[in-house]
Short mmCIF file of N, CA and C in Angstrom, two decimals:
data_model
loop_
_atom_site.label_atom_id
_atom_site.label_comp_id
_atom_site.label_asym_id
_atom_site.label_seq_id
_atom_site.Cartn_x
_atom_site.Cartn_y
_atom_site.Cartn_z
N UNK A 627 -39.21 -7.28 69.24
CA UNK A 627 -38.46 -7.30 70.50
C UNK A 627 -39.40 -7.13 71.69
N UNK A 628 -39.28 -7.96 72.84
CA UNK A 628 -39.77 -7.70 74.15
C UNK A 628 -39.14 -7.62 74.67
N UNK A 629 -39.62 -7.77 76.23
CA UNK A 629 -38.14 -7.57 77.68
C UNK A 629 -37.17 -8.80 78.05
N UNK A 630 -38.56 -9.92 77.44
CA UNK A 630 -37.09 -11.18 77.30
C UNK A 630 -36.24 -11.34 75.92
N UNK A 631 -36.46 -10.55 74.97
CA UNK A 631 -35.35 -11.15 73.80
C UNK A 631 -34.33 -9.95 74.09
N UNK A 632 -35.06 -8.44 74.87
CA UNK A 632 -33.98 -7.93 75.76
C UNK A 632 -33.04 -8.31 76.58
N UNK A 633 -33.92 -9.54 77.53
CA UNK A 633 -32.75 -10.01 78.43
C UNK A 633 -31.77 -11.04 77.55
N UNK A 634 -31.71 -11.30 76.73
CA UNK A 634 -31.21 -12.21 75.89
C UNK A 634 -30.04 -11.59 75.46
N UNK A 635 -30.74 -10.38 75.22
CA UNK A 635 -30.01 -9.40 74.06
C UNK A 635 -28.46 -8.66 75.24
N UNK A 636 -29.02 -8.91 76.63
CA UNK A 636 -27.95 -8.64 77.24
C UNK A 636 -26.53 -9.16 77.92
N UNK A 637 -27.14 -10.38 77.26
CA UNK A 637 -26.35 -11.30 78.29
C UNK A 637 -25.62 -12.08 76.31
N UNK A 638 -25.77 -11.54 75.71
CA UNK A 638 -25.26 -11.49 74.05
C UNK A 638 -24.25 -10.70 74.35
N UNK A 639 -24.23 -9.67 74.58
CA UNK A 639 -23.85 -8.62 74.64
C UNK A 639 -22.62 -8.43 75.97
N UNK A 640 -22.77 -9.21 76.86
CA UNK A 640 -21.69 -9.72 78.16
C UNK A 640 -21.76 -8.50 78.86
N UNK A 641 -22.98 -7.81 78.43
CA UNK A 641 -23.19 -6.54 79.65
C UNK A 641 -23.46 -6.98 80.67
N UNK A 642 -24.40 -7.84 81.32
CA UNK A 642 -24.75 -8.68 82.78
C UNK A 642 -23.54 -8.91 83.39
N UNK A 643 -22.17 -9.24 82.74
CA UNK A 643 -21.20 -10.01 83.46
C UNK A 643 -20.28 -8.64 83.45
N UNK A 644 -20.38 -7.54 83.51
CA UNK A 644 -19.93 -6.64 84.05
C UNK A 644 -20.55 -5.40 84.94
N UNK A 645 -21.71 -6.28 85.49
CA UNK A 645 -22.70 -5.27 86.36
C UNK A 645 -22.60 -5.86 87.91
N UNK A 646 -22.36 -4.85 88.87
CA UNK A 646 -21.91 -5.02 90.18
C UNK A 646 -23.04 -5.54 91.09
N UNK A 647 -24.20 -4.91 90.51
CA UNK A 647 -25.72 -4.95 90.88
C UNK A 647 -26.82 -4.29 89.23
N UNK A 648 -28.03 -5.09 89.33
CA UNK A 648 -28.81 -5.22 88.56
C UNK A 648 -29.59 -4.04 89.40
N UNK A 649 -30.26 -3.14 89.09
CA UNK A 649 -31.75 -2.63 89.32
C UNK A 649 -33.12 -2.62 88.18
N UNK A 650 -34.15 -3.12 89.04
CA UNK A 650 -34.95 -3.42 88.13
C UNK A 650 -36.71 -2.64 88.37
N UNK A 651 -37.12 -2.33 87.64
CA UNK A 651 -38.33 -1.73 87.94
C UNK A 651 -39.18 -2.75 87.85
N UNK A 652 -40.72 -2.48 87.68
CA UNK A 652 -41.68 -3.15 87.63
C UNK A 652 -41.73 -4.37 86.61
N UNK A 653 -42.08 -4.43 85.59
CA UNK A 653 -41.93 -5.19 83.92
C UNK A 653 -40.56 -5.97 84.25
N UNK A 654 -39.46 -5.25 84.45
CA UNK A 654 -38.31 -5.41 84.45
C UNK A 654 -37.98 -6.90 85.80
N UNK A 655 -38.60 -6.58 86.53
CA UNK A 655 -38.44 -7.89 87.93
C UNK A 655 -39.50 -8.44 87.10
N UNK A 656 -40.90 -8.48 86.42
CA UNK A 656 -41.64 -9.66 86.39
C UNK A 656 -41.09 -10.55 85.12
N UNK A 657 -39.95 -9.64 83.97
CA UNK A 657 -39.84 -10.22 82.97
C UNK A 657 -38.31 -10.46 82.84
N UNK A 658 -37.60 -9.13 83.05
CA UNK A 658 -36.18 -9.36 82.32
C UNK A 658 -34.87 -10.65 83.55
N UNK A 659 -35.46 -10.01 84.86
CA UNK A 659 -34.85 -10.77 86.59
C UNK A 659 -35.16 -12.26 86.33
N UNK A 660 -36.21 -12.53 85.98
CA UNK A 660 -36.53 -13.91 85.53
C UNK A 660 -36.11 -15.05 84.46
N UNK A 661 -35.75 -14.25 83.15
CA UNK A 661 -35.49 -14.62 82.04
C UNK A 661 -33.53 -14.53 82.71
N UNK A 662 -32.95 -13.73 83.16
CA UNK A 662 -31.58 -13.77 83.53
C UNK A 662 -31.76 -15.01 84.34
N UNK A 663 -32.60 -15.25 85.51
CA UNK A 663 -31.95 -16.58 85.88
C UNK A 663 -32.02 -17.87 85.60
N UNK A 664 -32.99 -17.80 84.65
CA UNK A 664 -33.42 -19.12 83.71
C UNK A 664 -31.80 -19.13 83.29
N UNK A 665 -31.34 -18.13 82.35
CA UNK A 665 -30.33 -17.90 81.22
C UNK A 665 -28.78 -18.64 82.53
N UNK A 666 -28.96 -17.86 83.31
CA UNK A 666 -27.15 -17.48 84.27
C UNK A 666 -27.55 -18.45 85.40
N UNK A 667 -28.50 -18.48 86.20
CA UNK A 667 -28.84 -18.92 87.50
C UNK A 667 -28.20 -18.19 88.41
N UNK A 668 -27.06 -18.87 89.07
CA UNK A 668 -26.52 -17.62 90.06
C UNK A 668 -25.53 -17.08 89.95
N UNK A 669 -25.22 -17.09 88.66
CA UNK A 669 -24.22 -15.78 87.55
C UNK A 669 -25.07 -14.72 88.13
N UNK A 670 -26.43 -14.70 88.18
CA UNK A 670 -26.65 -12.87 87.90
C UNK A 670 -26.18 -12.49 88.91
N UNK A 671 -26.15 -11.07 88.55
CA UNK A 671 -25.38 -10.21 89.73
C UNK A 671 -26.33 -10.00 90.84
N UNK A 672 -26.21 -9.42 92.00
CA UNK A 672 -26.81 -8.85 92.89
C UNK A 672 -28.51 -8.18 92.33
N UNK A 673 -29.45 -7.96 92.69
CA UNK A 673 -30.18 -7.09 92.29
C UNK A 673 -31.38 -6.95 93.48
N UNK A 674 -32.05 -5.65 93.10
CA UNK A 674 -32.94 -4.58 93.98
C UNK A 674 -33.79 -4.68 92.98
N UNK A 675 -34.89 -5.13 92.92
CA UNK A 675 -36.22 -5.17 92.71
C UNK A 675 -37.47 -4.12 93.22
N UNK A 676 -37.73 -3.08 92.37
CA UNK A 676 -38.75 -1.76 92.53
C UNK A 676 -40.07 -2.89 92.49
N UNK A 677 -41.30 -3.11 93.46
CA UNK A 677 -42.37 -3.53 93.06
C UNK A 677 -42.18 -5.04 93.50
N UNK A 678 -40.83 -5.49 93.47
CA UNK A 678 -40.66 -7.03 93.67
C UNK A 678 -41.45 -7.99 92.89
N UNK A 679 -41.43 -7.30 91.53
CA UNK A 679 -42.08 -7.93 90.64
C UNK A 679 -41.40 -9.52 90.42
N UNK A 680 -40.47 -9.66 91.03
CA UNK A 680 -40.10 -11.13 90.25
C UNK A 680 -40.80 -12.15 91.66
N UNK A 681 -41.67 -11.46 92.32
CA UNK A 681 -42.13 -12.61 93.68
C UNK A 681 -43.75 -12.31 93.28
N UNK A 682 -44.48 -11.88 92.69
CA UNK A 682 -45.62 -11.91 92.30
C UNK A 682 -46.02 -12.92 91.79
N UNK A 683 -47.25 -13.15 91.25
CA UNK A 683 -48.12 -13.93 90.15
C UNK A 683 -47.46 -13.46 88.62
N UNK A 684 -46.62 -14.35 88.16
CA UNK A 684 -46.48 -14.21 87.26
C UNK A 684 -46.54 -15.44 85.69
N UNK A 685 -46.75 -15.10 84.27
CA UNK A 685 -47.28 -16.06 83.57
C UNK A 685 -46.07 -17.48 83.32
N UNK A 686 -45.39 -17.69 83.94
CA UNK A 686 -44.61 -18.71 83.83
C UNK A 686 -43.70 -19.03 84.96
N UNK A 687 -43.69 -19.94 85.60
CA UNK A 687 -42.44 -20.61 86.68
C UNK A 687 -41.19 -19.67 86.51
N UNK A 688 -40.93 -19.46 88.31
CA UNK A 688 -40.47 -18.01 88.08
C UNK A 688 -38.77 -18.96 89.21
N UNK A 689 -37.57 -19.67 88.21
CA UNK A 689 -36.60 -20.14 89.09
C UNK A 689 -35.51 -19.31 89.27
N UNK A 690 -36.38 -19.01 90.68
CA UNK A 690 -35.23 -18.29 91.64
C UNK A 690 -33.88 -19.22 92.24
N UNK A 691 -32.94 -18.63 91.56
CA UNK A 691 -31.63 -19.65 92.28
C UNK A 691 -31.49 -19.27 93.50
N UNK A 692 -31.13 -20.56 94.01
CA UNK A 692 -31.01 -20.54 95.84
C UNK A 692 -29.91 -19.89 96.36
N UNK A 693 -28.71 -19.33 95.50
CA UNK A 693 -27.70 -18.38 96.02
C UNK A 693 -28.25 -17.18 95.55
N UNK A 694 -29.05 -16.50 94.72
CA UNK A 694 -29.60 -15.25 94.93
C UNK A 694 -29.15 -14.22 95.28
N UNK A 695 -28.81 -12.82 95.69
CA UNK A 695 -28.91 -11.66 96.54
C UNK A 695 -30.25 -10.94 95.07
N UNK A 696 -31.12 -10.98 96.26
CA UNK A 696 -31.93 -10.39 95.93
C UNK A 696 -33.19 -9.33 97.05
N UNK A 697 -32.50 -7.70 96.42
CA UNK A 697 -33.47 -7.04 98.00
C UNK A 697 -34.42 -6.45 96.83
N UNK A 698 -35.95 -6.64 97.51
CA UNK A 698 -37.50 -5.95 97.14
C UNK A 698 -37.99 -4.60 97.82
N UNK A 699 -37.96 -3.99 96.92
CA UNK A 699 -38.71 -2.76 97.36
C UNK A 699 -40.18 -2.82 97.31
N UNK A 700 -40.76 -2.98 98.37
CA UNK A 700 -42.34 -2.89 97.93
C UNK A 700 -43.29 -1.75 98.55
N UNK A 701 -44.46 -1.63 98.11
CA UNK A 701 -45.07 -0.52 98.39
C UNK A 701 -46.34 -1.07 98.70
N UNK A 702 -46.70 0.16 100.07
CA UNK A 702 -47.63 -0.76 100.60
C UNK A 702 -49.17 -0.18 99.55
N UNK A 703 -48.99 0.80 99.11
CA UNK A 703 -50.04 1.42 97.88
C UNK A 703 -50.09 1.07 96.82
N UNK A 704 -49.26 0.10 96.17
CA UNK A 704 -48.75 -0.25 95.49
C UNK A 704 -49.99 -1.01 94.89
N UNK A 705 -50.97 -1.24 93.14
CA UNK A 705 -51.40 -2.06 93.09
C UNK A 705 -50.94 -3.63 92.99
N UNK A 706 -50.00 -3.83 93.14
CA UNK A 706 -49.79 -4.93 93.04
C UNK A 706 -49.94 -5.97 94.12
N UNK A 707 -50.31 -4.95 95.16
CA UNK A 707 -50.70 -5.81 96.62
C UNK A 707 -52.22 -5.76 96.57
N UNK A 708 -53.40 -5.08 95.47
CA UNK A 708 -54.08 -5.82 95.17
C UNK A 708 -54.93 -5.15 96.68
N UNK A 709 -56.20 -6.43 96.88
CA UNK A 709 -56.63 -5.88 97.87
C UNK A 709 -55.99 -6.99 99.32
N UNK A 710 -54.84 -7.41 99.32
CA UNK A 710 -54.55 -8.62 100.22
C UNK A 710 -54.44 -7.38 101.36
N UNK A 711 -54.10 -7.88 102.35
CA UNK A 711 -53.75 -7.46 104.00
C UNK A 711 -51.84 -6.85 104.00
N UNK A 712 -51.49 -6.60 104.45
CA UNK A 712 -49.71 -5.90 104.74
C UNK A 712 -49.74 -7.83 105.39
N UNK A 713 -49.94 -8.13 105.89
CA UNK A 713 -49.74 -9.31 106.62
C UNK A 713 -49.43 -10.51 105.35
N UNK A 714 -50.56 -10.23 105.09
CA UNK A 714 -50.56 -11.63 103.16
C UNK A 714 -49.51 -11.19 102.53
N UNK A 715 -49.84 -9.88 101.74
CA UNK A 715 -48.87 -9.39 100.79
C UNK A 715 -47.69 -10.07 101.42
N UNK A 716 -47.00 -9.43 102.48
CA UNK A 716 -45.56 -9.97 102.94
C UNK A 716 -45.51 -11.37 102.69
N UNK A 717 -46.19 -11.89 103.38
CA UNK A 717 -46.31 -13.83 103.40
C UNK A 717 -46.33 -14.17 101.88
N UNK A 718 -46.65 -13.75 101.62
CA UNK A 718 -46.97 -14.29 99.75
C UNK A 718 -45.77 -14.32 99.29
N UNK A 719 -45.05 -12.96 99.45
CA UNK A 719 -44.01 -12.23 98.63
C UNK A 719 -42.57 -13.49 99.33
N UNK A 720 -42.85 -13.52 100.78
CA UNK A 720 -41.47 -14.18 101.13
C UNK A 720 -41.55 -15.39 100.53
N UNK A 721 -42.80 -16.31 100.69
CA UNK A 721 -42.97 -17.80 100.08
C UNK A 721 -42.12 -17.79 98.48
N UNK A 722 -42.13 -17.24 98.28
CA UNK A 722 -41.72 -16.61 96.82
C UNK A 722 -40.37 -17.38 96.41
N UNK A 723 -39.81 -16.68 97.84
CA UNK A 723 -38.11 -16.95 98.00
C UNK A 723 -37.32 -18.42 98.11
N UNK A 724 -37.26 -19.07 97.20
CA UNK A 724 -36.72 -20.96 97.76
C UNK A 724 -36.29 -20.39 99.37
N UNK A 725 -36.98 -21.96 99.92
CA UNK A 725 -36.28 -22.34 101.33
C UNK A 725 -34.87 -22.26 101.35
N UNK A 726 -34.03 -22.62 100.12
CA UNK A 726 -32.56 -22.54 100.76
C UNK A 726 -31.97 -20.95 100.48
N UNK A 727 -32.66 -20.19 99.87
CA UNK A 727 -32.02 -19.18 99.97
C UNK A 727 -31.92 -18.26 101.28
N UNK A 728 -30.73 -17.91 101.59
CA UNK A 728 -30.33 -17.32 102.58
C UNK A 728 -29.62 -15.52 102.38
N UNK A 729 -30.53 -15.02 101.08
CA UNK A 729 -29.90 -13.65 100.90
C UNK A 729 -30.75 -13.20 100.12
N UNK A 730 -32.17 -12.95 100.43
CA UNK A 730 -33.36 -12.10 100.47
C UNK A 730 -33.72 -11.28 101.53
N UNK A 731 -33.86 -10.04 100.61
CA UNK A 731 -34.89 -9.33 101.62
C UNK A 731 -35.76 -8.47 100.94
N UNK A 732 -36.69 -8.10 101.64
CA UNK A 732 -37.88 -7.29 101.79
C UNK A 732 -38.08 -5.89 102.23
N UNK A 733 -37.93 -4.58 101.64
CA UNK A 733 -37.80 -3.37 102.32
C UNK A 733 -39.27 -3.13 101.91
N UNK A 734 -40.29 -2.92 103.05
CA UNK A 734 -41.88 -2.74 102.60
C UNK A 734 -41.95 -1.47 103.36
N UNK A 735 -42.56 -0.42 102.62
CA UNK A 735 -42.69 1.09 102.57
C UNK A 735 -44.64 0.87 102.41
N UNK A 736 -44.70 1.37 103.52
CA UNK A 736 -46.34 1.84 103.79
C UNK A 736 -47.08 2.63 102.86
N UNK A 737 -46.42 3.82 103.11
CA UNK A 737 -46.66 5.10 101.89
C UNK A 737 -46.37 4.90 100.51
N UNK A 738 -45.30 4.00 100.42
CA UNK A 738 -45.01 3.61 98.54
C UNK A 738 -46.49 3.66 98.09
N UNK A 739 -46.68 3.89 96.40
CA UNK A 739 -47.46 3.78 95.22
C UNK A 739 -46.47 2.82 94.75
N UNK A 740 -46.88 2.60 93.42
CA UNK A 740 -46.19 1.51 92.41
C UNK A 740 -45.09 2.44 92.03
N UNK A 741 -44.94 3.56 92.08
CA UNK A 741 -43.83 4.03 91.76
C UNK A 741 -43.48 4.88 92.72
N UNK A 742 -42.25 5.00 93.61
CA UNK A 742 -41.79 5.41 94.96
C UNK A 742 -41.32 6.71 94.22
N UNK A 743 -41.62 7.39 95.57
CA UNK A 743 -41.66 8.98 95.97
C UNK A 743 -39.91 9.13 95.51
N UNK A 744 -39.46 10.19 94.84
CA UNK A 744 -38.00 10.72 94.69
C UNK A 744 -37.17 10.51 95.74
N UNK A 745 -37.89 11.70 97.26
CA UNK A 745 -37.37 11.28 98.12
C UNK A 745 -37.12 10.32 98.91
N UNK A 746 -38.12 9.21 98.59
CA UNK A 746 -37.81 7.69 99.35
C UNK A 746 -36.51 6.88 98.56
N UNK A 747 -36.92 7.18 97.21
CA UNK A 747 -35.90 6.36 96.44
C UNK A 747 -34.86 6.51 96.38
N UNK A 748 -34.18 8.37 96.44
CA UNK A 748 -32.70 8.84 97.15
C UNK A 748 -32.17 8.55 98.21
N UNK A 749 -33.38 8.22 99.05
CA UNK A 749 -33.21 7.45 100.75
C UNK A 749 -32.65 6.03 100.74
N UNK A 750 -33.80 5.36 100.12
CA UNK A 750 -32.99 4.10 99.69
C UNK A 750 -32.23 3.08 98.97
N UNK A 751 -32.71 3.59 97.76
CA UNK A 751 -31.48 3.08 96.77
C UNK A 751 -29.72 2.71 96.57
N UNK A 752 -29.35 3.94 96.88
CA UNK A 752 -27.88 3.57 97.19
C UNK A 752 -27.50 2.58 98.41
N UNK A 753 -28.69 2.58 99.51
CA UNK A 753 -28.13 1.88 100.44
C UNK A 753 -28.77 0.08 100.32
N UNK A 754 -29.52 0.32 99.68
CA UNK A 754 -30.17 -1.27 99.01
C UNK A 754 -29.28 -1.56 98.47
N UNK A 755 -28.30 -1.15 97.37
CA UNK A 755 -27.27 -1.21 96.28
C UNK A 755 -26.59 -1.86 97.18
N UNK A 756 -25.83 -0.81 97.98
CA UNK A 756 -24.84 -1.46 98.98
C UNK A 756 -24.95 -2.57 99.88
N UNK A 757 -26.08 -2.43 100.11
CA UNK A 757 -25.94 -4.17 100.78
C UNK A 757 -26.48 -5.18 99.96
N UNK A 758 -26.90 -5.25 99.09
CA UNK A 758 -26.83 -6.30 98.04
C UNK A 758 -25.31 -6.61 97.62
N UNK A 759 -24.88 -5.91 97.12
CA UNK A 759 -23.17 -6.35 97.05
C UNK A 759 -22.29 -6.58 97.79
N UNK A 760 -22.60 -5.84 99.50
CA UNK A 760 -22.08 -6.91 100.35
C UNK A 760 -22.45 -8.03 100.62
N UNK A 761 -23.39 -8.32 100.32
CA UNK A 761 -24.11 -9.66 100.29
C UNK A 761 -23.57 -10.56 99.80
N UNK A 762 -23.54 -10.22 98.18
CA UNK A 762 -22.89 -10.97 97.18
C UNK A 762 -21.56 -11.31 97.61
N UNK A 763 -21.06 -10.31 97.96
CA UNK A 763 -18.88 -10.27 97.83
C UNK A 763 -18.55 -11.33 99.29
N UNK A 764 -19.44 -11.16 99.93
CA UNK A 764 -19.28 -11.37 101.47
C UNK A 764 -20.08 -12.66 101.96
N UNK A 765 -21.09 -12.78 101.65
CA UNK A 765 -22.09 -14.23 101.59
C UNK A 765 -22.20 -14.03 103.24
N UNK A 766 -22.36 -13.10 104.13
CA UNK A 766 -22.59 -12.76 105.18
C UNK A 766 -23.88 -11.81 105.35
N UNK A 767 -24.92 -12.01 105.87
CA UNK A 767 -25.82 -10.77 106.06
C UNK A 767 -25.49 -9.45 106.04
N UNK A 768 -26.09 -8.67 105.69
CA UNK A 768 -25.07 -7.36 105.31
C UNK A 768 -25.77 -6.56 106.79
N UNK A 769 -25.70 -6.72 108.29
CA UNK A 769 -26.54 -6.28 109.09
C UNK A 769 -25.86 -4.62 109.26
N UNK A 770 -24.69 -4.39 108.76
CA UNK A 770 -24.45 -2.95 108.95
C UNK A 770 -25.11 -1.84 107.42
N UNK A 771 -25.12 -2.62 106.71
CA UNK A 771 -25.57 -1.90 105.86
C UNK A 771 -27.57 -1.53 105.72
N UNK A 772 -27.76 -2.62 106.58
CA UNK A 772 -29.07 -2.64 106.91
C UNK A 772 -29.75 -1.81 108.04
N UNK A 773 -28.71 -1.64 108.99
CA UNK A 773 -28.78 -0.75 109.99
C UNK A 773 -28.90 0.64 109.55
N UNK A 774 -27.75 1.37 108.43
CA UNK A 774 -28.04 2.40 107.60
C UNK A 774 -29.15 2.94 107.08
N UNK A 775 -29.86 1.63 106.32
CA UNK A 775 -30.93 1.73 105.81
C UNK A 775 -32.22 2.01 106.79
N UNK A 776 -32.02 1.54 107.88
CA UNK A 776 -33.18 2.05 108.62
C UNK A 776 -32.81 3.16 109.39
N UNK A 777 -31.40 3.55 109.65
CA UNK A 777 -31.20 4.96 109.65
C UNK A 777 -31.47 5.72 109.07
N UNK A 778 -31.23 5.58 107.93
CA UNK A 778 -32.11 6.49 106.88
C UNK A 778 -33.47 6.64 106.77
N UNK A 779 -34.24 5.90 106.85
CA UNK A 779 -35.69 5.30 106.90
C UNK A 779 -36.04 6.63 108.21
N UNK A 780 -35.47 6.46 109.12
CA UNK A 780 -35.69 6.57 110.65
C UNK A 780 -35.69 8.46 110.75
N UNK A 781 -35.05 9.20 109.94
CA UNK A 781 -35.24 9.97 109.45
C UNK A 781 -36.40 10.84 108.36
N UNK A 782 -37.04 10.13 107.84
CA UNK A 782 -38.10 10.31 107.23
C UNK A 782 -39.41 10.05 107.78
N UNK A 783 -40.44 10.15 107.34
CA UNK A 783 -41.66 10.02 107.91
C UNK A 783 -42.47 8.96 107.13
N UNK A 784 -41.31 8.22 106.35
CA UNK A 784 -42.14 6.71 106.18
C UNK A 784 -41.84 6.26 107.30
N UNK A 785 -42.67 4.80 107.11
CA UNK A 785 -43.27 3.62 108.14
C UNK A 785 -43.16 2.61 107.23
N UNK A 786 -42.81 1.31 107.93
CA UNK A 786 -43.25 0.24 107.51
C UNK A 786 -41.91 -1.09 108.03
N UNK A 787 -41.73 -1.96 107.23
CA UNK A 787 -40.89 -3.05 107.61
C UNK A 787 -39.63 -3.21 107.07
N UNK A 788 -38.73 -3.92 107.52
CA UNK A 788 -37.52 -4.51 106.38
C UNK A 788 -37.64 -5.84 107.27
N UNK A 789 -37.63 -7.44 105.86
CA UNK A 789 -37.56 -8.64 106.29
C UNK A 789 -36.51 -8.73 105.75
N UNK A 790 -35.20 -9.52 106.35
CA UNK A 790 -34.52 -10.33 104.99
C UNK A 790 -34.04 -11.89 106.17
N UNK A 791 -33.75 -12.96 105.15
CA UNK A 791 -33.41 -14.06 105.64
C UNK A 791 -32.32 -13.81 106.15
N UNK A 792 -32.29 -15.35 106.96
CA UNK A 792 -31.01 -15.76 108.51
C UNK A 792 -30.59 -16.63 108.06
N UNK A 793 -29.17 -16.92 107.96
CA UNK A 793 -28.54 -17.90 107.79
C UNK A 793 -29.44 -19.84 108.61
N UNK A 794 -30.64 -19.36 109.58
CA UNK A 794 -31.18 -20.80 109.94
C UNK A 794 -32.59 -20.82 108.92
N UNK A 795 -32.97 -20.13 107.95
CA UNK A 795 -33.77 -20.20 106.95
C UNK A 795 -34.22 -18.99 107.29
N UNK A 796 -35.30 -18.89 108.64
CA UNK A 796 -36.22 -17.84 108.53
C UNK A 796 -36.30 -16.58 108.30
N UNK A 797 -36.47 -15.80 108.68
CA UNK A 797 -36.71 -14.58 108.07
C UNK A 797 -37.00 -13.35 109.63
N UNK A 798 -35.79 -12.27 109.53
CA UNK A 798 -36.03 -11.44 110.63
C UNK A 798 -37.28 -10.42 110.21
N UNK A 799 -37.77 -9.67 110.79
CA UNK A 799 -38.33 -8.72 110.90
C UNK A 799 -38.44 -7.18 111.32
N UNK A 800 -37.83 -6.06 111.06
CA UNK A 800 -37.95 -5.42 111.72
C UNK A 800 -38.55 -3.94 111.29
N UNK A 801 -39.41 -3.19 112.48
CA UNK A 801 -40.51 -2.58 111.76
C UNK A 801 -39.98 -1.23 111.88
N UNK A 802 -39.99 -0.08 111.39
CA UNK A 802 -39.45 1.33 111.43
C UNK A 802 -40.30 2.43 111.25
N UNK A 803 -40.34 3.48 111.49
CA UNK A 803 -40.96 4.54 111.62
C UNK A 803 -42.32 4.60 112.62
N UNK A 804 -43.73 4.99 112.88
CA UNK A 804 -44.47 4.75 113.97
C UNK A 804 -45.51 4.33 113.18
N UNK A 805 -46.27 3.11 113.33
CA UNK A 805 -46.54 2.56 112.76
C UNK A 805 -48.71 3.11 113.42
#
């Protein structure tokens, strides 16, 4: 058994088609997020990506369906950004996303390691959750639930960005804490 005869093993199993939102860690976005949308396309549910492993370099063509809700947690300590720039990393990571998708985003944490602080992840998790599924239910930008999230953010003494796409393709930006 690996993480794809896992993902196999889940969608056997009709557990995927009763999940509101997916969360996925590291391994988990480069292997199991991938193998679901080969399998469902844009059956899968909503999902939050730790590491945004499914927008990396990874060993096989990675088809992201263009209806998607998919939000990335990334870290700017993170090895997986390697020695690129906060500027690349981002650019890399969004190219990632098909042009037609219109329900990605990017929550990039300065201070993250590859594995986020307790208190960042109590900070943001539930509210990543939540606007991924308004996303999904609603096919509208989730901009109040995003507002939260940098409320929350705005409170802490991280720094860093949240990108997610606009209904005209591109991609907003906006930066939080003092940079």
């Amino acid at each position: 058994p690996n993480l794809e005869s896992f993902s196999h093993e889940l969608i056997r199993q009709g557990l995927v088609d009763t999940c509101d939102c997916l969360v996925f860690g590291s391994r988990g976005g480069q292997v199991v997020l991938p193998s679901l949308w080969k399998a469902l396309g844009d059956l899968v549910p909503p999902s939050v990506v730790i590491n945004g492993g499914c927008a990396g370099r990874l060993p096989s063509e990675v088809r992201w369906p263009s209806s998607a809700v998919t939000l990335m947690l990334l870290g700017g300590q993170d090895y997986f950004r390697g020695n690129a720039s906060m500027e690349s990393y981002l650019a890399e990571t969004t190219r990632c996303v098909p042009t037609g998708n219109r329900r990605s985003a990017v929550l990039y944490v300065n201070e993250m390691g590859h594995m986020p602080h307790g208190r960042l992840l109590s900070t943001v998790l539930p509210l990543l959750i939540r606007a991924a599924t308004r996303w999904r239910a609603s096919a509208c930008t989730p901009y109040k639930e995003f507002q939260a999230l940098l409320d929350g953010l705005r409170q802490t003494s991280f720094t860093g960005r949240l990108l997610f796409t606009r209904e005209d393709g591109g991609w907003d930006d906006i930066k939080f804490g003092i940079n």
